[in-house]
Short mmCIF file of C-alpha atoms and ligand atoms in Angstrom, two decimals:
data_model
loop_
_atom_site.label_atom_id
_atom_site.label_comp_id
_atom_site.label_asym_id
_atom_site.label_seq_id
_atom_site.Cartn_x
_atom_site.Cartn_y
_atom_site.Cartn_z
CA MET A 25 157.47 -17.24 12.02
CA PRO A 26 153.99 -19.45 11.31
CA ASN A 27 150.95 -17.93 12.89
CA TYR A 28 149.62 -20.25 15.55
CA ILE A 29 146.21 -20.11 17.33
CA ASP A 30 144.48 -21.88 20.59
CA LEU A 31 141.36 -23.22 20.36
CA HIS A 32 141.02 -24.67 23.97
CA ILE A 33 141.44 -22.58 27.21
CA HIS A 34 139.96 -22.49 30.41
CA THR A 35 139.56 -19.52 32.69
CA SER A 36 138.12 -18.67 36.48
CA PHE A 37 135.04 -18.86 34.73
CA SER A 38 134.92 -22.51 35.25
CA ASP A 39 137.93 -24.78 36.59
CA GLY A 40 140.70 -22.70 35.39
CA ARG A 41 143.10 -20.55 37.37
CA GLN A 42 143.72 -17.81 34.93
CA THR A 43 141.47 -14.84 34.37
CA PRO A 44 140.49 -14.28 30.62
CA GLU A 45 142.63 -11.08 30.88
CA ARG A 46 145.73 -13.28 31.72
CA VAL A 47 144.85 -15.33 28.82
CA VAL A 48 144.66 -12.66 26.58
CA ASP A 49 148.07 -11.26 28.02
CA ASP A 50 149.87 -14.63 27.63
CA ALA A 51 148.21 -14.84 24.15
CA LEU A 52 149.75 -11.36 23.06
CA LYS A 53 153.26 -12.32 24.46
CA LEU A 54 153.39 -15.40 22.46
CA GLY A 55 152.10 -13.61 19.23
CA LEU A 56 149.19 -15.87 18.90
CA LYS A 57 146.74 -14.67 16.05
CA LEU A 58 143.43 -16.11 17.68
CA ILE A 59 142.29 -17.90 20.88
CA ALA A 60 138.88 -19.20 22.26
CA ILE A 61 137.94 -19.47 25.51
CA THR A 62 136.08 -22.92 26.15
CA ASP A 63 135.18 -22.80 29.80
CA HIS A 64 132.93 -26.01 30.90
CA ASP A 65 129.27 -24.86 30.49
CA SER A 66 130.00 -21.46 30.64
CA ILE A 67 130.83 -18.32 28.27
CA GLY A 68 131.30 -15.75 30.77
CA GLY A 69 135.15 -15.17 29.90
CA PHE A 70 134.37 -14.38 26.41
CA ARG A 71 133.08 -10.60 26.66
CA PRO A 72 136.28 -9.79 28.99
CA ALA A 73 138.78 -11.22 26.79
CA VAL A 74 137.48 -9.44 23.76
CA ALA A 75 137.31 -6.26 25.82
CA HIS A 76 140.76 -6.93 27.08
CA ALA A 77 142.33 -7.92 23.65
CA GLY A 78 141.13 -4.58 22.13
CA ASP A 79 142.55 -3.83 18.85
CA LYS A 80 145.95 -5.36 19.88
CA GLY A 81 145.69 -7.86 17.14
CA LEU A 82 144.74 -10.82 18.74
CA GLU A 83 141.57 -12.09 17.42
CA VAL A 84 138.91 -13.71 20.30
CA ILE A 85 135.93 -15.97 19.01
CA THR A 86 133.38 -17.47 20.93
CA GLY A 87 133.76 -20.95 22.56
CA ILE A 88 132.37 -23.30 25.24
CA GLU A 89 133.24 -27.05 26.18
CA LEU A 90 129.60 -28.44 26.92
CA SER A 91 129.35 -31.45 29.27
CA ALA A 92 127.63 -34.33 27.58
CA ALA A 93 127.25 -38.03 28.02
CA ARG A 94 126.24 -41.17 26.51
CA GLU A 95 125.29 -43.68 29.20
CA ASP A 96 128.03 -43.23 31.53
CA GLU A 97 130.66 -41.92 29.34
CA ASP A 98 131.45 -38.30 29.36
CA ILE A 99 131.89 -36.52 26.13
CA HIS A 100 133.10 -33.39 25.66
CA MET A 101 131.72 -31.03 22.97
CA LEU A 102 133.51 -27.98 21.93
CA GLY A 103 131.33 -25.32 20.28
CA TYR A 104 132.65 -22.32 18.30
CA LEU A 105 131.65 -19.36 16.44
CA PHE A 106 128.15 -19.09 17.97
CA ARG A 107 126.37 -15.87 19.15
CA ASP A 108 127.31 -14.79 22.70
CA ASP A 109 123.65 -13.56 23.23
CA ASP A 110 121.62 -16.57 21.91
CA ALA A 111 118.81 -16.68 24.33
CA PRO A 112 118.28 -20.60 24.37
CA LEU A 113 121.90 -21.18 25.02
CA LEU A 114 122.19 -18.73 27.77
CA GLU A 115 118.78 -20.45 29.13
CA MET A 116 120.74 -24.18 29.02
CA ILE A 117 123.95 -22.56 30.51
CA GLU A 118 121.45 -21.00 33.39
CA LYS A 119 119.98 -24.20 33.87
CA PHE A 120 122.68 -26.08 34.26
CA ARG A 121 124.28 -23.86 36.43
CA GLN A 122 121.48 -24.34 38.84
CA ILE A 123 121.24 -28.13 38.87
CA ARG A 124 125.40 -27.92 39.62
CA VAL A 125 124.56 -25.75 42.76
CA GLU A 126 121.95 -28.31 44.03
CA ARG A 127 124.40 -30.87 42.97
CA CYS A 128 127.45 -29.41 44.89
CA LYS A 129 124.94 -28.93 47.96
CA LYS A 130 124.64 -32.79 48.06
CA MET A 131 128.12 -33.40 47.89
CA VAL A 132 128.83 -31.08 50.76
CA VAL A 133 126.26 -33.27 52.81
CA LYS A 134 128.61 -36.25 51.90
CA LEU A 135 131.54 -34.42 53.08
CA ASN A 136 130.24 -33.67 56.32
CA GLU A 137 128.89 -37.14 56.62
CA LEU A 138 132.53 -38.58 56.36
CA GLY A 139 133.38 -35.96 59.27
CA MET A 140 135.02 -33.29 57.02
CA VAL A 141 132.75 -30.07 58.44
CA THR A 142 132.13 -27.80 55.48
CA ASP A 143 129.57 -25.19 54.56
CA PHE A 144 128.04 -24.96 51.23
CA ASP A 145 129.04 -21.20 51.43
CA GLU A 146 132.52 -21.81 51.63
CA VAL A 147 132.52 -23.96 48.31
CA LEU A 148 130.11 -21.14 46.87
CA GLU A 149 132.65 -18.70 47.46
CA LYS A 150 135.57 -20.38 46.33
CA ALA A 151 133.46 -20.82 43.00
CA GLY A 152 133.20 -16.99 42.43
CA LYS A 153 132.12 -16.60 39.08
CA ALA A 154 132.83 -20.05 37.85
CA THR A 155 130.43 -22.98 36.89
CA ILE A 156 130.62 -24.61 40.46
CA GLY A 157 131.74 -28.09 40.67
CA ARG A 158 134.37 -30.50 42.12
CA PRO A 159 137.18 -28.48 41.67
CA HIS A 160 136.03 -25.91 44.08
CA LEU A 161 135.17 -28.62 46.38
CA ALA A 162 138.81 -29.89 46.12
CA GLU A 163 140.11 -26.45 46.78
CA VAL A 164 138.28 -26.11 50.20
CA MET A 165 139.05 -29.56 51.09
CA LEU A 166 142.87 -28.73 50.58
CA GLU A 167 142.48 -25.60 52.10
CA LYS A 168 140.90 -27.20 55.42
CA LYS A 169 143.55 -29.97 55.39
CA PHE A 170 141.13 -32.76 54.46
CA VAL A 171 143.66 -33.86 51.86
CA GLY A 172 147.30 -33.44 51.01
CA SER A 173 146.92 -32.24 47.65
CA TYR A 174 144.34 -30.88 45.16
CA ASN A 175 144.66 -34.17 42.88
CA ASP A 176 144.31 -36.13 46.39
CA ALA A 177 140.87 -34.75 46.75
CA PHE A 178 140.00 -36.44 43.40
CA ARG A 179 142.01 -39.66 44.03
CA GLN A 180 140.51 -40.08 47.39
CA TYR A 181 137.01 -38.76 47.32
CA LEU A 182 135.92 -37.02 44.25
CA PHE A 183 136.41 -39.43 41.42
CA VAL A 184 133.36 -40.75 39.45
CA GLY A 185 132.08 -43.22 41.80
CA GLY A 186 133.87 -41.98 44.93
CA PRO A 187 132.32 -41.29 48.42
CA VAL A 188 131.81 -37.77 47.80
CA TYR A 189 130.84 -38.11 44.27
CA VAL A 190 127.44 -37.04 42.79
CA PRO A 191 126.56 -37.36 39.39
CA LYS A 192 125.84 -34.29 37.24
CA ALA A 193 123.18 -33.80 34.78
CA LYS A 194 124.29 -33.74 31.03
CA LEU A 195 123.19 -33.20 27.73
CA THR A 196 123.35 -35.74 25.27
CA PRO A 197 125.81 -35.32 22.61
CA SER A 198 123.46 -34.74 20.13
CA GLU A 199 121.76 -32.18 22.00
CA ALA A 200 124.78 -30.27 22.66
CA ILE A 201 125.35 -30.16 19.00
CA ASP A 202 122.02 -29.08 18.37
CA LEU A 203 122.43 -26.49 21.21
CA ILE A 204 125.54 -25.02 19.62
CA HIS A 205 124.14 -25.17 15.77
CA GLN A 206 121.22 -23.45 16.61
CA ALA A 207 123.35 -20.55 18.30
CA GLY A 208 124.74 -20.12 14.85
CA GLY A 209 128.08 -22.12 15.84
CA VAL A 210 129.97 -25.15 14.61
CA ALA A 211 130.47 -28.28 17.12
CA VAL A 212 133.60 -30.18 17.66
CA LEU A 213 134.27 -33.52 19.31
CA ALA A 214 137.06 -32.81 22.21
CA HIS A 215 140.22 -34.70 22.97
CA PRO A 216 138.92 -37.94 21.02
CA ALA A 217 141.73 -40.11 22.89
CA VAL A 218 140.39 -38.98 26.25
CA THR A 219 136.83 -40.03 25.36
CA ASN A 220 138.37 -43.33 23.49
CA ARG A 221 135.13 -44.08 21.81
CA ASP A 222 136.36 -44.12 18.62
CA GLU A 223 133.12 -46.05 17.34
CA LEU A 224 130.81 -43.05 18.23
CA ILE A 225 132.28 -40.52 15.61
CA ALA A 226 130.73 -41.45 12.79
CA GLU A 227 127.31 -41.60 14.57
CA LEU A 228 128.15 -38.11 15.90
CA LYS A 229 128.74 -36.95 12.35
CA MET A 230 125.27 -38.06 11.44
CA ALA A 231 123.86 -35.96 14.33
CA GLY A 232 125.53 -33.38 12.62
CA LEU A 233 129.22 -33.07 14.23
CA ASP A 234 131.33 -30.62 12.24
CA GLY A 235 134.92 -30.97 13.57
CA ILE A 236 137.30 -33.01 15.59
CA GLU A 237 140.22 -31.96 17.85
CA ILE A 238 143.79 -33.13 16.64
CA PHE A 239 145.96 -31.07 18.92
CA HIS A 240 145.85 -31.88 22.83
CA PRO A 241 148.11 -32.08 25.55
CA THR A 242 146.74 -35.93 25.76
CA HIS A 243 147.36 -36.69 21.93
CA LYS A 244 150.73 -37.94 20.87
CA LYS A 245 151.78 -38.14 17.53
CA ALA A 246 150.26 -41.54 16.66
CA ALA A 247 146.79 -40.29 18.25
CA ARG A 248 146.99 -37.15 16.27
CA LYS A 249 147.58 -39.12 13.09
CA LYS A 250 144.69 -41.40 13.84
CA TYR A 251 142.37 -38.94 14.60
CA ARG A 252 143.43 -36.80 11.42
CA GLU A 253 142.60 -40.20 9.52
CA ILE A 254 139.13 -40.57 11.21
CA GLY A 255 138.24 -37.16 10.71
CA LEU A 256 138.82 -37.20 7.04
CA GLN A 257 136.86 -40.04 6.60
CA ASN A 258 134.13 -38.41 8.15
CA GLY A 259 134.40 -35.15 6.64
CA LEU A 260 135.47 -33.30 9.99
CA PHE A 261 137.65 -30.08 9.90
CA PHE A 262 140.65 -30.43 12.58
CA THR A 263 141.15 -28.20 15.96
CA GLY A 264 143.48 -27.92 18.61
CA GLY A 265 144.54 -25.99 21.61
CA SER A 266 146.45 -26.67 24.88
CA ASP A 267 143.42 -26.95 27.33
CA SER A 268 145.01 -24.73 29.33
CA HIS A 269 143.99 -24.51 33.13
CA ASN A 270 147.03 -22.98 34.67
CA ARG A 271 146.43 -25.50 37.30
CA LYS A 272 149.42 -28.04 38.50
CA GLY A 273 149.35 -31.45 36.67
CA ARG A 274 146.17 -29.97 34.75
CA TYR A 275 147.72 -29.80 30.89
CA GLY A 276 150.07 -26.94 29.65
CA ASP A 277 149.99 -23.32 29.18
CA VAL A 278 148.14 -21.12 26.52
CA GLY A 279 150.12 -21.75 23.26
CA ASP A 280 151.41 -25.15 24.16
CA GLN A 281 150.30 -26.92 21.34
CA LYS A 282 151.31 -25.70 17.94
CA VAL A 283 148.07 -24.80 16.25
CA PRO A 284 148.50 -23.62 12.73
CA LEU A 285 145.89 -20.72 12.06
CA GLU A 286 144.95 -22.58 8.72
CA TYR A 287 142.89 -24.67 10.76
CA TYR A 288 140.65 -21.76 11.97
CA GLN A 289 140.26 -20.85 8.13
CA THR A 290 138.96 -24.38 7.47
CA MET A 291 136.71 -24.05 10.49
CA LYS A 292 135.50 -20.85 9.03
CA ILE A 293 134.87 -22.46 5.69
CA ALA A 294 132.66 -25.33 7.37
CA TRP A 295 130.64 -22.38 9.61
CA GLU A 296 129.94 -20.48 6.34
CA LYS A 297 128.88 -23.32 4.68
CA ARG A 298 126.29 -24.36 7.62
CA ARG A 299 124.95 -20.88 7.66
CA GLU A 300 124.21 -20.76 3.90
CA GLU A 301 122.13 -23.88 4.35
CA LYS A 302 119.95 -22.44 6.81
P1 LIG B 13 132.49 -31.45 37.65
O1 LIG B 13 132.38 -30.72 36.53
O2 LIG B 13 132.29 -30.92 39.06
O3 LIG B 13 132.26 -32.77 37.68
O4 LIG B 13 134.33 -31.44 37.76
C1 LIG B 13 134.96 -31.68 36.75
C2 LIG B 13 136.41 -31.04 36.69
O5 LIG B 13 137.05 -31.68 37.86
C3 LIG B 13 137.28 -31.49 35.42
O6 LIG B 13 136.77 -30.40 34.20
C4 LIG B 13 138.46 -31.31 35.95
O7 LIG B 13 138.60 -29.93 36.39
C5 LIG B 13 138.41 -31.82 37.45
N1 LIG B 13 138.80 -33.07 37.65
C6 LIG B 13 138.26 -34.13 37.16
N2 LIG B 13 138.85 -35.72 37.55
C7 LIG B 13 140.14 -35.05 37.96
C8 LIG B 13 141.15 -35.72 38.64
N3 LIG B 13 141.28 -37.01 38.87
N4 LIG B 13 142.08 -34.93 38.74
C9 LIG B 13 142.15 -33.56 38.95
N5 LIG B 13 141.02 -32.59 38.77
C10 LIG B 13 139.87 -33.51 37.98
ZN1 LIG B 14 138.61 -28.12 32.48
FE1 LIG B 15 137.50 -31.67 28.23
FE1 LIG B 16 138.79 -28.44 28.54
#
């Protein structure tokens, strides 16, 4: 059997509904060789996953999915193989956490103005250890029966520009790349078909982009082929993953994308090269 990996997984440290331990158990069951937990603006899932994997034969590497944006366009930047105790990275994560809390308070005010009486503490409790955001607001709204489903909360109120939406502060893509590099990692453009701004890829390469995500639940065969070609043209390595959230309607399960272990080996070579250049 070929060896597979999963380089894009969310947990309860952001908007996933699975603990890092559960992710590790699933990966072990499937016989995956390596995983990266890539929570939004958080690396809280890394150490619990490493601890749980122990010496059971599953390698866990550091990962993150940074929220970046150019003008109004969201660009998700994946980082891998960085030091998980890097001070500037941890400071940035903490700064963004605080900004997210303030933003969430503003969204709760909007919710109350619309007659959906909610206390910020209810949302805070929902978020638990996670990077607090719209998913937790949506969960509270569902629980209080303001909406019929989690996705309806987004469709009716929380969508970008919607009645309860408040924009969030984001890094520029180039800042995200620099942050990952200075922490010793490599930067990968997440799900380029979702971002759908192919003309930016060459520019991101100039800013230091190292890799591009090829395997993703939203990428059909044609998209995989297209981004493979764009990646080759720009000297980028390839990655992929399930983007699993264990949340209905939000992509698949851990291991769903059949990403060969060779992708990690290519990434590791690029990572080593970057390290030698320093
Ligand atoms: P935030 O970072 O607070 O703006 O929330 C972004 C998160 O909300 C994403 O990572 C998704 O998990 C979730 N999300 C965004 N748009 C939708 C949508 N239309 N339906 C369901 N979930 C969504
Ligand atoms: Zn997510
Ligand atoms: Fe993403
Ligand atoms: Fe993701």
